[in-house]
Amino acid sequence: MPEFDYSRLRRFPDVEAPNLQAWDATDELLVQHALDAGVPGAEIAVIGDEYGAITLALADAGLHGIRVHQDLVTGRRALANNVAEFGLGTSSFAAHELDANLLSGARLVLLQLPKTLAALDEIADAVARWAAPDAVLVAGGRVKHMTLTQNDVLARHFGAVQPQRAARKSRLLVASDPLRDREKPLPAPETTTHVISRDGSGFSPGEFVLCAYGGAFAGSKLDIGTRVLLDAMGSGALRASQGAGVRVIDLGCGTGALAAAFALQHPDAVVIATDRSAAAVRSARATMVANGLADRVEVTLDDAGSELPDAGADLILLNPPFHLGASVHEGAGRRLIQAAARLLRPGGEVWTVFNSHLDHRRALTRDVGPTEQVVRTPKFTVTRSIRRG
């Protein structure tokens, strides 16, 4: 059987660039471990397969019935695109959320290590809780990003954790003997109460609660950029917020801080919070419930608002990421700026906060319209852009 050609994999619709590829050596090590183990495809679950490299390589080797969970919508769409490129069809695997349907009866779980320990703890708990009693979790990552604390997290949920020899700057951790406790409550989201009321700020609902499940960026903390944007919106002339029925989108909402704060301050607004991360969306929905906003704020899983109508928003709140995985890259932010331009009505506003060293103001002026600086701190810049007609 010819070897799987990883070089044909693409990241699309995620950002593509010469220094960004759709697989790494960890994917290949995980695939080889699975093939050597000889476990049937129907007893394999794959978690964190960013663009489908693991799933498709196993399908190409003849395995069927693989279950896969990808957090990002872009990854899910990239997998579908790569399936078409390789002509494999979708019968070899089935997509799931991180739940019992993904893991029930699974004897081998392949995991690309997540960026945070909280996400790893949540995944390890799910595997120990729902997978087969003799399940083995094989977690892999790039050596430069791995820590001994990851071993400790796995040891909370498995009786044995064995690091493997590093190869090609990647390493596998093999966790076996799951410590099953079906009576243990499901992990609840981390919650933190924040006070954003400050002297001189008109954008102050007072206290609100942020909720976060394991994979959500910044956990339940209010990240610095979001706080800067909230303060700026309180002191700035936010014309687009005036009037009943104003349509607002928190684009790339994360745990939903901006959407929740705005909805509390503007009870007549129609607010949508959207993110490409399933963990973020799950967290944002919990945030809305915690703040009594579940019936007022719609939270959607989507890639850059692709399923929302053009020119339908009066106001967009934007705190774009500047990382793609472990790489610092402006591409993710630029995609959201372009999405904001599509989603805003003529004359609508986008309020953006970004690291001051980034050239987002030029991109906002080009793609959205006239852009002014509202606030600049030593680290962050807040701008207001008006959608040109």
CSV table of N, CA and C in Angstrom, one decimal, residues 3-90:
chain,number,residue,atom,x,y,z
A,3,GLU,N,2.3,5.0,0.7
A,3,GLU,CA,2.2,5.8,1.9
A,3,GLU,C,1.2,7.0,1.6
A,4,PHE,N,0.5,7.4,2.7
A,4,PHE,CA,-0.4,8.5,2.6
A,4,PHE,C,0.4,9.8,2.3
A,5,ASP,N,-0.1,10.6,1.3
A,5,ASP,CA,0.6,11.8,0.8
A,5,ASP,C,0.1,13.0,1.6
A,6,TYR,N,0.7,13.2,2.8
A,6,TYR,CA,0.3,14.3,3.7
A,6,TYR,C,0.5,15.7,3.0
A,7,SER,N,1.4,15.8,2.0
A,7,SER,CA,1.6,17.1,1.4
A,7,SER,C,0.4,17.6,0.6
A,8,ARG,N,-0.5,16.7,0.3
A,8,ARG,CA,-1.7,17.1,-0.5
A,8,ARG,C,-2.8,17.8,0.4
A,9,LEU,N,-2.6,17.7,1.7
A,9,LEU,CA,-3.6,18.2,2.6
A,9,LEU,C,-3.5,19.8,2.6
A,10,ARG,N,-4.7,20.4,2.7
A,10,ARG,CA,-4.8,21.8,2.8
A,10,ARG,C,-5.5,22.3,4.0
A,11,ARG,N,-5.2,23.5,4.4
A,11,ARG,CA,-5.9,24.1,5.6
A,11,ARG,C,-7.2,24.8,5.2
A,12,PHE,N,-7.4,25.1,4.0
A,12,PHE,CA,-8.6,25.9,3.5
A,12,PHE,C,-9.9,25.3,4.1
A,13,PRO,N,-10.8,26.1,4.6
A,13,PRO,CA,-10.9,27.6,4.5
A,13,PRO,C,-10.1,28.4,5.6
A,14,ASP,N,-9.3,27.7,6.4
A,14,ASP,CA,-8.5,28.5,7.3
A,14,ASP,C,-7.3,29.2,6.5
A,15,VAL,N,-6.6,30.0,7.2
A,15,VAL,CA,-5.6,30.8,6.6
A,15,VAL,C,-4.5,29.9,6.0
A,16,GLU,N,-4.1,30.1,4.8
A,16,GLU,CA,-3.0,29.4,4.2
A,16,GLU,C,-1.8,30.3,3.9
A,17,ALA,N,-0.6,29.8,4.1
A,17,ALA,CA,0.6,30.6,3.9
A,17,ALA,C,1.8,29.6,3.7
A,18,PRO,N,2.9,30.0,3.1
A,18,PRO,CA,4.0,29.1,2.9
A,18,PRO,C,4.5,28.5,4.2
A,19,ASN,N,4.4,29.3,5.3
A,19,ASN,CA,5.0,28.8,6.6
A,19,ASN,C,3.9,28.1,7.4
A,20,LEU,N,2.8,27.8,6.9
A,20,LEU,CA,1.7,27.1,7.6
A,20,LEU,C,1.3,25.9,6.8
A,21,GLN,N,1.4,24.7,7.5
A,21,GLN,CA,1.1,23.5,6.8
A,21,GLN,C,-0.1,22.8,7.5
A,22,ALA,N,-0.7,21.8,6.9
A,22,ALA,CA,-1.9,21.2,7.4
A,22,ALA,C,-1.6,19.9,8.2
A,23,TRP,N,-0.4,19.6,8.5
A,23,TRP,CA,0.0,18.5,9.3
A,23,TRP,C,1.4,18.7,9.9
A,24,ASP,N,1.7,17.8,10.9
A,24,ASP,CA,3.1,17.9,11.4
A,24,ASP,C,3.5,16.4,11.7
A,25,ALA,N,4.7,16.3,12.2
A,25,ALA,CA,5.2,15.0,12.5
A,25,ALA,C,4.4,14.2,13.6
A,26,THR,N,3.8,15.0,14.5
A,26,THR,CA,2.9,14.4,15.5
A,26,THR,C,1.8,13.6,14.9
A,27,ASP,N,1.2,14.2,13.9
A,27,ASP,CA,0.1,13.5,13.2
A,27,ASP,C,0.6,12.1,12.7
A,28,GLU,N,1.8,12.1,12.1
A,28,GLU,CA,2.3,10.9,11.5
A,28,GLU,C,2.6,9.9,12.6
A,29,LEU,N,3.1,10.3,13.7
A,29,LEU,CA,3.4,9.4,14.8
A,29,LEU,C,2.2,8.8,15.3
A,30,LEU,N,1.1,9.6,15.5
A,30,LEU,CA,-0.2,9.1,16.0
A,30,LEU,C,-0.8,8.1,15.0
A,31,VAL,N,-0.7,8.4,13.7
A,31,VAL,CA,-1.2,7.4,12.7
A,31,VAL,C,-0.5,6.1,12.8
A,32,GLN,N,0.9,6.2,12.8
A,32,GLN,CA,1.7,5.0,12.9
A,32,GLN,C,1.4,4.1,14.1
A,33,HIS,N,1.2,4.8,15.2
A,33,HIS,CA,0.9,4.1,16.5
A,33,HIS,C,-0.4,3.3,16.3
A,34,ALA,N,-1.4,4.0,15.7
A,34,ALA,CA,-2.7,3.3,15.5
A,34,ALA,C,-2.6,2.1,14.6
A,35,LEU,N,-1.9,2.3,13.5
A,35,LEU,CA,-1.8,1.2,12.6
A,35,LEU,C,-1.0,0.0,13.2
A,36,ASP,N,0.0,0.3,14.0
A,36,ASP,CA,0.8,-0.8,14.7
A,36,ASP,C,-0.1,-1.5,15.7
A,37,ALA,N,-1.0,-0.7,16.4
A,37,ALA,CA,-1.9,-1.3,17.4
A,37,ALA,C,-2.9,-2.3,16.8
A,38,GLY,N,-3.3,-2.1,15.6
A,38,GLY,CA,-4.2,-3.0,14.9
A,38,GLY,C,-5.6,-2.9,15.5
A,39,VAL,N,-6.0,-1.8,16.0
A,39,VAL,CA,-7.4,-1.6,16.6
A,39,VAL,C,-8.3,-1.3,15.4
A,40,PRO,N,-9.5,-1.9,15.3
A,40,PRO,CA,-10.4,-1.6,14.2
A,40,PRO,C,-10.8,-0.1,14.3
A,41,GLY,N,-11.1,0.4,13.1
A,41,GLY,CA,-11.5,1.8,13.0
A,41,GLY,C,-12.7,2.1,13.8
A,42,ALA,N,-13.7,1.2,14.0
A,42,ALA,CA,-14.9,1.5,14.8
A,42,ALA,C,-14.6,1.7,16.3
A,43,GLU,N,-13.4,1.3,16.7
A,43,GLU,CA,-13.0,1.4,18.1
A,43,GLU,C,-11.9,2.5,18.3
A,44,ILE,N,-11.8,3.4,17.3
A,44,ILE,CA,-10.8,4.5,17.4
A,44,ILE,C,-11.6,5.8,17.4
A,45,ALA,N,-11.2,6.7,18.3
A,45,ALA,CA,-11.7,8.1,18.3
A,45,ALA,C,-10.5,9.0,18.2
A,46,VAL,N,-10.7,10.0,17.4
A,46,VAL,CA,-9.6,11.0,17.1
A,46,VAL,C,-10.1,12.4,17.6
A,47,ILE,N,-9.2,13.0,18.4
A,47,ILE,CA,-9.6,14.3,19.0
A,47,ILE,C,-8.4,15.3,18.6
A,48,GLY,N,-8.8,16.5,18.2
A,48,GLY,CA,-7.9,17.6,17.9
A,48,GLY,C,-7.2,17.4,16.6
A,49,ASP,N,-7.8,16.7,15.6
A,49,ASP,CA,-7.2,16.5,14.3
A,49,ASP,C,-7.5,17.8,13.5
A,50,GLU,N,-6.6,18.7,13.5
A,50,GLU,CA,-6.9,20.1,13.0
A,50,GLU,C,-7.4,20.2,11.6
A,51,TYR,N,-6.8,19.5,10.7
A,51,TYR,CA,-7.3,19.6,9.3
A,51,TYR,C,-7.5,18.2,8.7
A,52,GLY,N,-7.6,17.2,9.5
A,52,GLY,CA,-8.0,15.9,9.0
A,52,GLY,C,-6.8,14.9,8.7
A,53,ALA,N,-5.6,15.3,9.0
A,53,ALA,CA,-4.4,14.5,8.7
A,53,ALA,C,-4.5,13.1,9.3
A,54,ILE,N,-4.9,13.0,10.5
A,54,ILE,CA,-4.9,11.7,11.2
A,54,ILE,C,-6.1,10.8,10.7
A,55,THR,N,-7.2,11.4,10.6
A,55,THR,CA,-8.4,10.7,10.2
A,55,THR,C,-8.3,10.2,8.8
A,56,LEU,N,-7.8,11.1,7.9
A,56,LEU,CA,-7.8,10.7,6.5
A,56,LEU,C,-6.6,9.7,6.2
A,57,ALA,N,-5.5,9.8,6.9
A,57,ALA,CA,-4.5,8.8,6.8
A,57,ALA,C,-4.9,7.4,7.2
A,58,LEU,N,-5.7,7.3,8.3
A,58,LEU,CA,-6.3,6.1,8.8
A,58,LEU,C,-7.3,5.5,7.8
A,59,ALA,N,-8.1,6.4,7.3
A,59,ALA,CA,-9.1,6.0,6.3
A,59,ALA,C,-8.5,5.5,5.0
A,60,ASP,N,-7.4,6.2,4.6
A,60,ASP,CA,-6.7,5.8,3.4
A,60,ASP,C,-6.0,4.4,3.6
A,61,ALA,N,-5.7,4.0,4.9
A,61,ALA,CA,-5.2,2.7,5.2
A,61,ALA,C,-6.2,1.6,5.3
A,62,GLY,N,-7.5,2.0,5.0
A,62,GLY,CA,-8.6,1.0,5.0
A,62,GLY,C,-9.4,0.9,6.3
A,63,LEU,N,-9.2,1.8,7.3
A,63,LEU,CA,-10.0,1.7,8.5
A,63,LEU,C,-11.3,2.4,8.3
A,64,HIS,N,-12.4,1.9,8.9
A,64,HIS,CA,-13.7,2.5,8.7
A,64,HIS,C,-14.3,2.6,10.1
A,65,GLY,N,-15.3,3.6,10.2
A,65,GLY,CA,-16.0,3.8,11.4
A,65,GLY,C,-15.3,4.6,12.4
A,66,ILE,N,-14.3,5.4,12.0
A,66,ILE,CA,-13.5,6.2,12.9
A,66,ILE,C,-14.4,7.4,13.4
A,67,ARG,N,-14.3,7.7,14.7
A,67,ARG,CA,-15.0,8.9,15.2
A,67,ARG,C,-14.1,10.0,15.4
A,68,VAL,N,-14.5,11.2,15.1
A,68,VAL,CA,-13.5,12.3,15.1
A,68,VAL,C,-14.2,13.6,15.7
A,69,HIS,N,-13.5,14.3,16.6
A,69,HIS,CA,-13.9,15.6,17.1
A,69,HIS,C,-12.9,16.6,16.8
A,70,GLN,N,-13.4,17.7,16.2
A,70,GLN,CA,-12.5,18.9,15.9
A,70,GLN,C,-13.2,20.1,16.5
A,71,ASP,N,-12.5,20.9,17.3
A,71,ASP,CA,-13.1,22.0,18.0
A,71,ASP,C,-13.5,23.1,17.0
A,72,LEU,N,-12.6,23.4,16.0
A,72,LEU,CA,-12.8,24.5,15.1
A,72,LEU,C,-13.7,24.2,13.9
A,73,VAL,N,-14.6,25.1,13.6
A,73,VAL,CA,-15.4,24.9,12.3
A,73,VAL,C,-14.5,24.9,11.1
A,74,THR,N,-13.4,25.7,11.1
A,74,THR,CA,-12.5,25.7,10.0
A,74,THR,C,-11.9,24.4,9.8
A,75,GLY,N,-11.5,23.7,10.9
A,75,GLY,CA,-11.0,22.3,10.8
A,75,GLY,C,-12.0,21.4,10.2
A,76,ARG,N,-13.2,21.5,10.6
A,76,ARG,CA,-14.3,20.6,10.2
A,76,ARG,C,-14.5,20.8,8.6
A,77,ARG,N,-14.5,22.0,8.2
A,77,ARG,CA,-14.7,22.3,6.8
A,77,ARG,C,-13.4,21.9,6.0
A,78,ALA,N,-12.2,22.1,6.6
A,78,ALA,CA,-11.0,21.6,5.9
A,78,ALA,C,-11.0,20.1,5.7
A,79,LEU,N,-11.5,19.4,6.8
A,79,LEU,CA,-11.5,17.9,6.7
A,79,LEU,C,-12.5,17.5,5.5
A,80,ALA,N,-13.6,18.2,5.4
A,80,ALA,CA,-14.5,17.9,4.3
A,80,ALA,C,-13.9,18.2,3.0
A,81,ASN,N,-13.2,19.3,2.9
A,81,ASN,CA,-12.5,19.6,1.6
A,81,ASN,C,-11.4,18.6,1.3
A,82,ASN,N,-10.7,18.2,2.3
A,82,ASN,CA,-9.6,17.2,2.0
A,82,ASN,C,-10.1,15.8,1.7
A,83,VAL,N,-11.3,15.5,2.2
A,83,VAL,CA,-12.0,14.2,1.8
A,83,VAL,C,-12.2,14.3,0.3
A,84,ALA,N,-12.8,15.4,-0.2
A,84,ALA,CA,-13.0,15.5,-1.6
A,84,ALA,C,-11.7,15.4,-2.4
A,85,GLU,N,-10.7,16.1,-1.9
A,85,GLU,CA,-9.4,16.1,-2.6
A,85,GLU,C,-8.9,14.6,-2.8
A,86,PHE,N,-9.0,13.8,-1.7
A,86,PHE,CA,-8.4,12.5,-1.8
A,86,PHE,C,-9.4,11.4,-2.3
A,87,GLY,N,-10.7,11.9,-2.5
A,87,GLY,CA,-11.7,11.0,-3.1
A,87,GLY,C,-12.0,9.8,-2.2
A,88,LEU,N,-12.0,10.0,-0.8
A,88,LEU,CA,-12.2,8.9,0.1
A,88,LEU,C,-13.7,8.8,0.5
A,89,GLY,N,-14.5,9.8,0.3
A,89,GLY,CA,-15.8,9.7,0.8
A,89,GLY,C,-15.9,9.9,2.3
A,90,THR,N,-17.1,10.1,2.8
A,90,THR,CA,-17.2,10.3,4.3
A,90,THR,C,-17.7,9.1,5.1
